[in-house]
XYZ file of N, CA and C in Angstrom:
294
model
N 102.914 73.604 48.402
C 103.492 73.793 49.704
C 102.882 75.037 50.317
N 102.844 75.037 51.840
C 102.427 76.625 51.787
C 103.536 77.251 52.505
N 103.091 78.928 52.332
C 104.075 78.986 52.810
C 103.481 79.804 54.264
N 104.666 79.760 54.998
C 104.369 80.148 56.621
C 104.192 81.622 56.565
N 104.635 82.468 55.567
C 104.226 84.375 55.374
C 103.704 84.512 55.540
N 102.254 83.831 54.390
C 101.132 84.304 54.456
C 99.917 82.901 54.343
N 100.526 81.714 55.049
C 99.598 80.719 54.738
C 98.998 80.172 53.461
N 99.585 80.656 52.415
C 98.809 80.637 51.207
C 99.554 79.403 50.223
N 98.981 78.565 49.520
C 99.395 77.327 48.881
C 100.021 77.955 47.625
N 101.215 77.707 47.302
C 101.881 77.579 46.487
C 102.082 76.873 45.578
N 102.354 76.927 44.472
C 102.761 75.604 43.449
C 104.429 75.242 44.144
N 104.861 74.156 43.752
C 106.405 73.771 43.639
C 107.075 74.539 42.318
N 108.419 74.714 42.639
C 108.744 76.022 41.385
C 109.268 75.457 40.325
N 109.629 73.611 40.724
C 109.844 73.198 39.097
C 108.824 72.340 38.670
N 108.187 71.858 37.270
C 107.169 71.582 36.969
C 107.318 70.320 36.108
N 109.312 70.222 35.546
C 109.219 68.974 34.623
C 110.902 68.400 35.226
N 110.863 68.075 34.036
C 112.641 67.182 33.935
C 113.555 68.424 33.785
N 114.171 68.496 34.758
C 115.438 70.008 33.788
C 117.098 69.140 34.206
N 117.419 68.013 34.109
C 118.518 67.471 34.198
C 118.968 66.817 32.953
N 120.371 67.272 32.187
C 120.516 66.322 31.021
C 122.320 66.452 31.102
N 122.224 64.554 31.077
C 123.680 64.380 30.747
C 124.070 63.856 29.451
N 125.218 63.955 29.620
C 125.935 63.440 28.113
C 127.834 62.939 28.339
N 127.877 62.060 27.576
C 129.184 61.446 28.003
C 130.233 61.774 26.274
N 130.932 61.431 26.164
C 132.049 61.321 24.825
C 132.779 60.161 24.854
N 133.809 59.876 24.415
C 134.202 58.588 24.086
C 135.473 58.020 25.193
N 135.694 59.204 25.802
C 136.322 58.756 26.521
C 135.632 58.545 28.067
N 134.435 58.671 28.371
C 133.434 58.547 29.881
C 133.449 59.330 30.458
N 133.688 60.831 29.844
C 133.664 62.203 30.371
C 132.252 62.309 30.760
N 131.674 62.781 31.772
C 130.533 62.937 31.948
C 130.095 64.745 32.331
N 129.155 64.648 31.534
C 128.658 66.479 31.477
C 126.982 66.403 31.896
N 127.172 67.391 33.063
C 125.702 67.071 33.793
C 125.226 68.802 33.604
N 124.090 69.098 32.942
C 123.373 70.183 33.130
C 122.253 70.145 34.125
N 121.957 70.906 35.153
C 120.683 71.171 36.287
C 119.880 72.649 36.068
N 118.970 72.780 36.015
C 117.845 73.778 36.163
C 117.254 73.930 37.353
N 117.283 74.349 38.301
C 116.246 74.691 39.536
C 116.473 76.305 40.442
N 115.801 75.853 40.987
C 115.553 77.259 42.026
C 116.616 77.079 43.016
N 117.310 78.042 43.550
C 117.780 78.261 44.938
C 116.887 78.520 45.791
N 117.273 78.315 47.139
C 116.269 78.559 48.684
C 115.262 80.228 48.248
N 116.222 80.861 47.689
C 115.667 82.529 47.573
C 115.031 82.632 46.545
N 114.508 81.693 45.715
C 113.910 81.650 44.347
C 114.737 82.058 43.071
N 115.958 82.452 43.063
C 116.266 83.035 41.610
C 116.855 81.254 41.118
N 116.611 81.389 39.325
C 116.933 80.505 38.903
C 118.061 80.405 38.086
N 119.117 78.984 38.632
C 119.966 78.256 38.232
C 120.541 77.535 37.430
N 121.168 77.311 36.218
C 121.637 76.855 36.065
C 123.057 76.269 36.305
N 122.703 75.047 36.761
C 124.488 74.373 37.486
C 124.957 73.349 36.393
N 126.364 73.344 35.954
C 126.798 72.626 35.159
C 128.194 71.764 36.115
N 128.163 70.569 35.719
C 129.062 69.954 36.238
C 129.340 68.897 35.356
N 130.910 68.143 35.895
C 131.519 67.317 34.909
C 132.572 66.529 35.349
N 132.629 65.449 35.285
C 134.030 64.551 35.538
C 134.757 64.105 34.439
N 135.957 64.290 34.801
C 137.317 63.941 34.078
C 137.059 62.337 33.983
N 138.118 62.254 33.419
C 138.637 60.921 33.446
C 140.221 60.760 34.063
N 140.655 59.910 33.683
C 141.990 60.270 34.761
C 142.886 60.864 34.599
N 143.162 61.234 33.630
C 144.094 62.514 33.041
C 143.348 63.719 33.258
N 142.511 63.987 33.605
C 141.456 65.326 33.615
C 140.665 65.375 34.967
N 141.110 66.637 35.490
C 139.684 67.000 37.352
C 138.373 67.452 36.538
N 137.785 67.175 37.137
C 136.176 67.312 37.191
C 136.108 68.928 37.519
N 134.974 69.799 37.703
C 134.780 70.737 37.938
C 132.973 71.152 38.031
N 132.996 72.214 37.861
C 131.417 72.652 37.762
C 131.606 74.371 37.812
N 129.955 74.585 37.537
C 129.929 75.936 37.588
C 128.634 76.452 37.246
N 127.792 77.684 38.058
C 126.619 77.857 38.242
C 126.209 79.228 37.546
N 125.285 79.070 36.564
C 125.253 80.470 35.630
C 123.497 80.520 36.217
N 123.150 82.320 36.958
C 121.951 82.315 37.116
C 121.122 83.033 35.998
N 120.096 82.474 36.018
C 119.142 82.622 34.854
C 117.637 83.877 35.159
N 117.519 84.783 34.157
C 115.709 85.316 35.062
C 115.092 84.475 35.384
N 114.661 83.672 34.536
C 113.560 82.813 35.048
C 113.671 81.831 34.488
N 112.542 80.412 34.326
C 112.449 79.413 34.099
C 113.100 78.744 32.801
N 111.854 80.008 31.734
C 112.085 79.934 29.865
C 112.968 80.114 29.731
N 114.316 81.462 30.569
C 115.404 81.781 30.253
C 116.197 80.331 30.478
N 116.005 79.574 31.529
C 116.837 78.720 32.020
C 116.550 77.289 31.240
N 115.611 77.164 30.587
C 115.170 76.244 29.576
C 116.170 76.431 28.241
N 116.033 78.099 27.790
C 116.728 78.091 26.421
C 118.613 77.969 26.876
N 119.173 78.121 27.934
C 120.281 77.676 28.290
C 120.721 76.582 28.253
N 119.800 75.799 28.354
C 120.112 74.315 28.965
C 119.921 73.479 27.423
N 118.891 74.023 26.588
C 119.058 73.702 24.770
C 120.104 73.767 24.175
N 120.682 75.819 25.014
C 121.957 76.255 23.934
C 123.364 75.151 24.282
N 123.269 74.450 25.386
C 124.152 73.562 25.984
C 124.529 72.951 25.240
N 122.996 72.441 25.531
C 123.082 70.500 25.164
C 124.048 70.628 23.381
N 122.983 71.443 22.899
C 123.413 71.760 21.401
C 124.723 71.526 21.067
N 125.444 72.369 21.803
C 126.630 72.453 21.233
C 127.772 71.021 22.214
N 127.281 70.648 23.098
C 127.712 69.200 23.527
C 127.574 68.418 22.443
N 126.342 68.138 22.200
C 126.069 67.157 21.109
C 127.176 67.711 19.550
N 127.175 68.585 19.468
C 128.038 68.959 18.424
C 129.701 69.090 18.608
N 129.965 68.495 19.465
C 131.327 68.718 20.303
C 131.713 66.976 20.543
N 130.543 66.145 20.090
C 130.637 64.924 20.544
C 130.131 64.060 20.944
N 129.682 64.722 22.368
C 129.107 64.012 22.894
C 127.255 63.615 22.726
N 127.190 62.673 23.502
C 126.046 61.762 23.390
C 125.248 61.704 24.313
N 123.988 62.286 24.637
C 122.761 62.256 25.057
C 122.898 60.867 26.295
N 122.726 61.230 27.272
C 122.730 59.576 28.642
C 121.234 59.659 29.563
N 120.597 58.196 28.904
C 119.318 58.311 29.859
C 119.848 57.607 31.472
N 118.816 59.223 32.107
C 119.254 58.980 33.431
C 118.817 57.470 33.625
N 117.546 56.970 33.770
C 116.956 55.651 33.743
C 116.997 54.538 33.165
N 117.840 53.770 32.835
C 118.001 52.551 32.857
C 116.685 51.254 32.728
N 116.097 50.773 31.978
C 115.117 49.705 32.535
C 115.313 48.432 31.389
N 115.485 46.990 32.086
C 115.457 46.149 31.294
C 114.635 45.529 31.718
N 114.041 44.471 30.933
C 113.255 43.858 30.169
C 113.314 42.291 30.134
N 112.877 41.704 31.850
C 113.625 40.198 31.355
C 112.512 39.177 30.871
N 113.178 38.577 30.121
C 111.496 37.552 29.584
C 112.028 35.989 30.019
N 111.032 35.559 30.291
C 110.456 34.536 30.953
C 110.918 33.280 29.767
């Protein structure tokens, strides 16, 4: 992108996948995000829905930088997965045969 400051081409500030959900047995859903805000500092946003006995919520922890916001989003998942829950591919694809 460039930018209008100084005309000069930029990279985009995220480079891979930084989204990972995970559900438990009851269809709780737990969403981790990695990205930049408008001002560049980096984000981590966590969010989550109840089920019907339970409100949903969220909440945004900022990170130095990228690696920092990478090893957050590991220390997460980690202990999700150890709490229960189960890894959810965003993508979906089936397979119909003829």
């Amino acid at each position: 992108m460039i930018d209008s400051a100084d005309n000069a081409t930029h990279s985009l500030p995220v480079t891979g996948a930084t989204r990972l959900r995970f559900t438990d047995a009851t269809r709780n859903i737990f969403t981790i995000d990695l990205g930049q805000d408008l001002l560049g500092d980096w984000i981590v946003t966590l969010t989550w829905s109840g089920n019907v006995m339970q409100r949903g919520g969220g909440k945004r922890l900022l990170v130095h930088d990228q690696e920092a916001g990478l090893q957050v989003l590991q220390q997460i998942a980690q202990a999700k997965q150890r709490s229960g829950f189960a890894p959810v591919l965003d993508y979906h694809v089936r397979m119909h045969r003829s």
